[in-house]
Amino acid sequence: MTYKAKSLIFFSCFVISSLVYYQIEQQDEFQEQIGSETFVETQFHDVDELKKSKSDLEEEQK
């Protein structure tokens, strides 16, 4: 094989192995985030309730 062909093969293997490593690392980080004890609490409101609360606030301010 020529020098250029060998270099291309080695470079291709390096790029492929880098991509595989990156994917595995990302998957490990994702699993750690899922298993983490930190969490976020959210509150959801209906749009009608928000409109009511706005009108109530406006009335109280008057």
XYZ file of C-alpha atoms in Angstrom:
62
model
C 0.000 0.000 0.000
C 1.080 3.509 -0.591
C 1.827 5.970 2.161
C -1.265 8.047 1.321
C -3.597 5.038 1.474
C -2.231 3.969 4.865
C -2.536 7.485 6.186
C -6.140 7.687 4.975
C -6.998 4.374 6.629
C -5.376 5.392 9.933
C -7.055 8.782 9.854
C -10.452 7.190 9.113
C -10.015 4.758 12.017
C -9.048 7.628 14.303
C -12.130 9.664 13.329
C -14.461 6.674 13.735
C -13.012 5.755 17.128
C -13.297 9.386 18.255
C -16.963 9.484 17.276
C -17.682 6.200 19.043
C -15.920 7.422 22.187
C -17.857 10.698 22.085
C -21.184 8.862 21.782
C -20.356 6.551 24.682
C -19.251 9.499 26.822
C -22.471 11.392 26.063
C -24.557 8.338 26.937
C -22.707 7.957 30.263
C -23.285 11.628 31.120
C -26.972 11.276 30.263
C -27.288 8.232 32.533
C -25.602 10.152 35.357
C -28.035 13.034 34.932
C -31.000 10.674 35.058
C -29.679 9.017 38.207
C -28.896 12.347 39.837
C -30.791 13.286 42.980
C -31.375 16.841 41.846
C -34.766 17.668 40.450
C -36.895 20.593 39.424
C -40.366 21.354 40.666
C -42.792 23.088 38.363
C -46.264 24.456 38.755
C -48.795 24.539 35.969
C -51.782 26.834 35.783
C -54.736 26.947 33.475
C -54.994 29.963 31.226
C -58.441 30.751 32.646
C -57.038 30.845 36.169
C -54.307 33.230 35.075
C -56.840 35.555 33.475
C -58.919 35.481 36.641
C -55.936 36.197 38.845
C -54.929 39.148 36.643
C -58.397 40.627 36.822
C -58.461 40.062 40.603
C -55.152 41.852 40.961
C -56.358 44.768 38.866
C -59.481 45.081 40.989
C -57.433 44.989 44.190
C -55.130 47.731 42.929
C -58.067 50.061 42.204
